[in-house]
PDB file of C-alpha atoms in Angstrom:
ATOM      1  CA  ALA A   1     274.567 -14.046  94.603  1.00 67.00           C
ATOM      2  CA  TYR A   2     277.852 -14.326  93.269  1.00 72.00           C
ATOM      3  CA  THR A   3     278.919 -15.952  96.582  1.00 71.00           C
ATOM      4  CA  MET A   4     276.289 -18.843  96.891  1.00 70.00           C
ATOM      5  CA  ASP A   5     276.560 -19.910  93.278  1.00 74.00           C
ATOM      6  CA  LYS A   6     280.086 -20.529  93.917  1.00 75.00           C
ATOM      7  CA  LYS A   7     279.910 -22.289  97.112  1.00 69.00           C
ATOM      8  CA  GLY A   8     277.197 -23.949  95.990  1.00 73.00           C
ATOM      9  CA  ASN A   9     276.305 -25.219  99.317  1.00 82.00           C
ATOM     10  CA  LYS A  10     272.658 -25.353  99.678  1.00 84.00           C
ATOM     11  CA  TRP A  11     272.892 -25.290 103.606  1.00 86.00           C
ATOM     12  CA  PHE A  12     275.427 -22.223 103.338  1.00 82.00           C
ATOM     13  CA  ASN A  13     272.408 -20.649 100.319  1.00 84.00           C
ATOM     14  CA  PHE A  14     269.745 -21.667 103.351  1.00 88.00           C
ATOM     15  CA  THR A  15     271.565 -19.633 105.618  1.00 88.00           C
ATOM     16  CA  LEU A  16     273.181 -16.822 104.399  1.00 86.00           C
ATOM     17  CA  CYS A  17     269.431 -16.017 102.611  1.00 90.00           C
ATOM     18  CA  THR A  18     267.500 -16.850 106.502  1.00 95.00           C
ATOM     19  CA  MET A  19     270.225 -13.670 108.164  1.00 95.00           C
ATOM     20  CA  ALA A  20     269.344 -11.047 105.348  1.00 95.00           C
ATOM     21  CA  LEU A  21     265.412 -12.452 105.637  1.00 97.00           C
ATOM     22  CA  LEU A  22     266.016 -11.750 109.517  1.00 97.00           C
ATOM     23  CA  ILE A  23     268.055  -8.339 109.047  1.00 98.00           C
ATOM     24  CA  SER A  24     265.650  -7.567 106.795  1.00 97.00           C
ATOM     25  CA  LEU A  25     262.554  -8.044 108.999  1.00 97.00           C
ATOM     26  CA  THR A  26     264.375  -6.543 111.522  1.00 97.00           C
ATOM     27  CA  ILE A  27     265.020  -3.392 109.597  1.00 97.00           C
ATOM     28  CA  ASN A  28     261.773  -2.905 108.779  1.00 97.00           C
ATOM     29  CA  ILE A  29     259.753  -3.605 112.016  1.00 97.00           C
ATOM     30  CA  ASN A  30     261.993  -0.822 113.770  1.00 95.00           C
ATOM     31  CA  PHE A  31     261.109   1.623 110.723  1.00 95.00           C
ATOM     32  CA  ILE A  32     257.133   0.327 110.690  1.00 95.00           C
ATOM     33  CA  ASN A  33     257.163   0.649 114.669  1.00 95.00           C
ATOM     34  CA  THR A  34     258.884   4.140 114.386  1.00 93.00           C
ATOM     35  CA  ASN A  35     256.532   5.378 111.457  1.00 92.00           C
ATOM     36  CA  TYR A  36     253.290   4.534 111.573  1.00 93.00           C
ATOM     37  CA  ASP A  37     253.489   5.244 115.984  1.00 95.00           C
ATOM     38  CA  LYS A  38     250.576   6.867 117.852  1.00 94.00           C
ATOM     39  CA  SER A  39     252.881   9.731 118.390  1.00 94.00           C
ATOM     40  CA  ASN A  40     253.235  11.213 115.261  1.00 91.00           C
ATOM     41  CA  THR A  41     249.564  11.559 114.806  1.00 92.00           C
ATOM     42  CA  ALA A  42     248.538  13.370 117.954  1.00 94.00           C
ATOM     43  CA  PRO A  43     249.916  16.915 117.093  1.00 93.00           C
ATOM     44  CA  ILE A  44     247.559  16.523 113.899  1.00 93.00           C
ATOM     45  CA  LYS A  45     244.751  15.104 116.062  1.00 96.00           C
ATOM     46  CA  PHE A  46     245.246  17.464 118.383  1.00 96.00           C
ATOM     47  CA  ILE A  47     244.771  20.690 115.431  1.00 96.00           C
ATOM     48  CA  ASN A  48     242.013  18.690 113.369  1.00 96.00           C
ATOM     49  CA  ALA A  49     240.016  18.879 116.644  1.00 97.00           C
ATOM     50  CA  ASN A  50     240.297  22.609 117.656  1.00 97.00           C
ATOM     51  CA  ILE A  51     241.143  24.239 114.152  1.00 96.00           C
ATOM     52  CA  LYS A  52     238.531  26.842 112.082  1.00 96.00           C
ATOM     53  CA  ASP A  53     237.898  28.691 109.151  1.00 93.00           C
ATOM     54  CA  ASN A  54     240.775  31.206 108.684  1.00 94.00           C
ATOM     55  CA  ASP A  55     242.916  29.603 111.510  1.00 96.00           C
ATOM     56  CA  ILE A  56     247.007  30.604 109.821  1.00 94.00           C
ATOM     57  CA  PHE A  57     249.759  28.646 111.257  1.00 93.00           C
ATOM     58  CA  VAL A  58     253.412  30.118 112.448  1.00 91.00           C
ATOM     59  CA  PHE A  59     256.439  28.222 113.289  1.00 86.00           C
ATOM     60  CA  SER A  60     259.769  28.883 114.206  1.00 80.00           C
ATOM     61  CA  ASN A  61     263.517  28.096 114.171  1.00 64.00           C
ATOM     62  CA  MET A  62     263.793  24.759 113.886  1.00 59.00           C
ATOM     63  CA  VAL A  63     266.365  22.975 116.446  1.00 52.00           C
ATOM     64  CA  GLY A  64     268.876  21.221 114.664  1.00 51.00           C
ATOM     65  CA  ASP A  65     267.274  18.526 112.121  1.00 55.00           C
ATOM     66  CA  ASN A  66     263.624  19.179 113.983  1.00 55.00           C
ATOM     67  CA  PHE A  67     261.539  20.856 110.969  1.00 62.00           C
ATOM     68  CA  GLY A  68     258.112  19.690 112.781  1.00 65.00           C
ATOM     69  CA  GLY A  69     256.878  22.558 111.196  1.00 75.00           C
ATOM     70  CA  PHE A  70     256.836  21.931 107.988  1.00 76.00           C
ATOM     71  CA  VAL A  71     255.152  18.598 109.086  1.00 77.00           C
ATOM     72  CA  ILE A  72     252.482  20.042 110.410  1.00 82.00           C
ATOM     73  CA  CYS A  73     251.696  22.582 107.405  1.00 81.00           C
ATOM     74  CA  ALA A  74     252.284  19.747 104.795  1.00 82.00           C
ATOM     75  CA  ASN A  75     249.136  18.489 106.488  1.00 87.00           C
ATOM     76  CA  TYR A  76     247.120  21.959 105.689  1.00 89.00           C
ATOM     77  CA  PRO A  77     248.266  23.000 102.397  1.00 85.00           C
ATOM     78  CA  GLU A  78     244.113  25.033 101.783  1.00 87.00           C
ATOM     79  CA  ARG A  79     245.958  26.905 105.560  1.00 89.00           C
ATOM     80  CA  THR A  80     247.980  30.519 105.255  1.00 89.00           C
ATOM     81  CA  ALA A  81     251.579  29.502 106.917  1.00 88.00           C
ATOM     82  CA  TYR A  82     254.063  31.763 108.252  1.00 89.00           C
ATOM     83  CA  TYR A  83     257.608  30.620 108.823  1.00 86.00           C
ATOM     84  CA  TYR A  84     259.488  33.124 111.341  1.00 87.00           C
ATOM     85  CA  ASN A  85     263.281  32.792 110.251  1.00 84.00           C
ATOM     86  CA  GLN A  86     264.456  34.937 112.306  1.00 81.00           C
ATOM     87  CA  GLN A  87     268.327  33.835 110.834  1.00 79.00           C
ATOM     88  CA  ASN A  88     267.372  35.422 107.280  1.00 82.00           C
ATOM     89  CA  TRP A  89     268.815  32.336 105.813  1.00 77.00           C
ATOM     90  CA  GLY A  90     267.767  33.540 101.806  1.00 75.00           C
ATOM     91  CA  ILE A  91     265.844  30.577 100.524  1.00 72.00           C
ATOM     92  CA  ASP A  92     262.250  31.088 100.762  1.00 71.00           C
ATOM     93  CA  LYS A  93     261.308  30.001  97.365  1.00 74.00           C
ATOM     94  CA  ALA A  94     262.141  26.544  98.380  1.00 75.00           C
ATOM     95  CA  TYR A  95     259.931  26.564 101.292  1.00 70.00           C
ATOM     96  CA  LYS A  96     256.680  27.250  99.368  1.00 69.00           C
ATOM     97  CA  ALA A  97     256.340  23.243  98.353  1.00 70.00           C
ATOM     98  CA  PHE A  98     254.950  23.053 101.613  1.00 65.00           C
ATOM     99  CA  THR A  99     251.827  24.898 101.151  1.00 64.00           C
ATOM    100  CA  ARG A 100     249.996  27.162  98.316  1.00 67.00           C
ATOM    101  CA  ASP A 101     249.487  29.805 101.072  1.00 71.00           C
ATOM    102  CA  PHE A 102     253.732  29.535 102.752  1.00 76.00           C
ATOM    103  CA  ASN A 103     255.082  32.729 103.717  1.00 84.00           C
ATOM    104  CA  THR A 104     258.894  33.320 104.860  1.00 85.00           C
ATOM    105  CA  ILE A 105     259.028  36.113 107.508  1.00 89.00           C
ATOM    106  CA  THR A 106     262.062  37.582 109.435  1.00 88.00           C
ATOM    107  CA  ASP A 107     260.304  39.843 111.851  1.00 88.00           C
ATOM    108  CA  LEU A 108     257.198  39.491 112.649  1.00 91.00           C
ATOM    109  CA  ASN A 109     255.957  43.000 112.398  1.00 91.00           C
ATOM    110  CA  THR A 110     253.912  40.890 109.950  1.00 88.00           C
ATOM    111  CA  LEU A 111     251.892  39.807 112.021  1.00 91.00           C
ATOM    112  CA  ASN A 112     250.601  43.179 113.335  1.00 92.00           C
ATOM    113  CA  ASN A 113     247.916  43.116 110.704  1.00 90.00           C
ATOM    114  CA  ILE A 114     246.785  39.744 111.767  1.00 92.00           C
ATOM    115  CA  SER A 115     243.746  39.050 113.329  1.00 93.00           C
ATOM    116  CA  GLY A 116     242.441  35.890 114.421  1.00 96.00           C
ATOM    117  CA  ARG A 117     243.163  32.188 115.888  1.00 97.00           C
ATOM    118  CA  ILE A 118     246.893  31.667 115.055  1.00 97.00           C
ATOM    119  CA  TRP A 119     248.340  28.118 115.900  1.00 95.00           C
ATOM    120  CA  ILE A 120     252.059  29.193 116.832  1.00 93.00           C
ATOM    121  CA  ILE A 121     254.605  25.793 116.493  1.00 91.00           C
ATOM    122  CA  SER A 122     258.016  26.131 117.728  1.00 86.00           C
ATOM    123  CA  THR A 123     260.691  24.001 118.354  1.00 79.00           C
ATOM    124  CA  ASP A 124     262.527  26.146 120.369  1.00 72.00           C
ATOM    125  CA  ASN A 125     260.738  25.989 123.636  1.00 75.00           C
ATOM    126  CA  SER A 126     258.294  28.562 123.255  1.00 80.00           C
ATOM    127  CA  ALA A 127     260.773  31.179 122.258  1.00 83.00           C
ATOM    128  CA  THR A 128     258.192  32.139 119.571  1.00 86.00           C
ATOM    129  CA  LEU A 129     255.752  32.272 121.516  1.00 90.00           C
ATOM    130  CA  ASN A 130     257.059  34.906 123.946  1.00 91.00           C
ATOM    131  CA  GLU A 131     257.686  37.595 121.960  1.00 91.00           C
ATOM    132  CA  ILE A 132     254.766  37.291 120.518  1.00 92.00           C
ATOM    133  CA  GLU A 133     252.939  37.349 123.981  1.00 93.00           C
ATOM    134  CA  ASN A 134     255.585  40.170 123.855  1.00 93.00           C
ATOM    135  CA  ASN A 135     254.890  41.693 121.506  1.00 92.00           C
ATOM    136  CA  PHE A 136     251.302  41.520 120.483  1.00 95.00           C
ATOM    137  CA  ASP A 137     247.775  41.387 122.740  1.00 94.00           C
ATOM    138  CA  ILE A 138     246.835  37.775 122.459  1.00 96.00           C
ATOM    139  CA  LYS A 139     244.904  34.871 124.369  1.00 97.00           C
ATOM    140  CA  ILE A 140     246.406  31.361 124.668  1.00 96.00           C
ATOM    141  CA  LEU A 141     243.304  29.313 123.900  1.00 97.00           C
ATOM    142  CA  LYS A 142     245.145  25.452 123.742  1.00 96.00           C
ATOM    143  CA  GLN A 143     248.348  25.066 124.390  1.00 95.00           C
ATOM    144  CA  GLU A 144     250.193  21.450 124.031  1.00 94.00           C
ATOM    145  CA  HIS A 145     253.678  19.718 123.982  1.00 93.00           C
ATOM    146  CA  PHE A 146     254.519  16.765 121.944  1.00 91.00           C
ATOM    147  CA  TYR A 147     257.212  14.436 121.175  1.00 90.00           C
ATOM    148  CA  THR A 148     256.947  12.252 118.154  1.00 89.00           C
ATOM    149  CA  LYS A 149     258.848   8.953 117.302  1.00 91.00           C
ATOM    150  CA  TYR A 150     259.581   9.946 114.015  1.00 85.00           C
ATOM    151  CA  LYS A 151     262.696  11.422 113.944  1.00 82.00           C
ATOM    152  CA  ASN A 152     262.415  12.392 117.934  1.00 84.00           C
ATOM    153  CA  TYR A 153     260.484  15.682 116.943  1.00 82.00           C
ATOM    154  CA  GLN A 154     259.213  17.525 119.933  1.00 83.00           C
ATOM    155  CA  TYR A 155     256.768  20.691 119.471  1.00 84.00           C
ATOM    156  CA  THR A 156     255.001  22.829 121.385  1.00 89.00           C
ATOM    157  CA  ILE A 157     251.618  23.938 119.738  1.00 93.00           C
ATOM    158  CA  SER A 158     249.896  26.984 120.835  1.00 95.00           C
ATOM    159  CA  LEU A 159     246.854  28.249 119.427  1.00 97.00           C
ATOM    160  CA  ILE A 160     246.562  31.805 119.854  1.00 97.00           C
ATOM    161  CA  GLU A 161     243.827  34.508 119.383  1.00 97.00           C
ATOM    162  CA  LYS A 162     245.080  37.975 118.641  1.00 94.00           C
TER     163      LYS A 162
END
């Protein structure tokens, strides 16, 4: 604005405003295409098509900045969720913001007392699912891998029965 005022040239001001408009349009179009891409809703649609009363969530091992399990659990605040915090980061209370019945566990022994349908949301190439398979008698009912355009999140969502 200062430069535009000092220059006082209408063509300069017009060119500067046009450049600002084009740059902001380009950024906003990219933002909208990323955040509202169909791939972002695919995991939620998959869960919605298969979820039943009393299903719970277990998610784990965010790789890098992939917090996809939190993103999914935030869509189901009425569900019990367990974050499998293998590294025991010690920030359990902060995670309670994601869902009402949110629990942080540092080992899978908590699952000993749980039966029924469990959604495993993995960002760790199914290492958590493999660990659960090795320690419990489970049946995999459904499983799909998702890649979302939003933050390039990738997860495998598995529905198991224990």
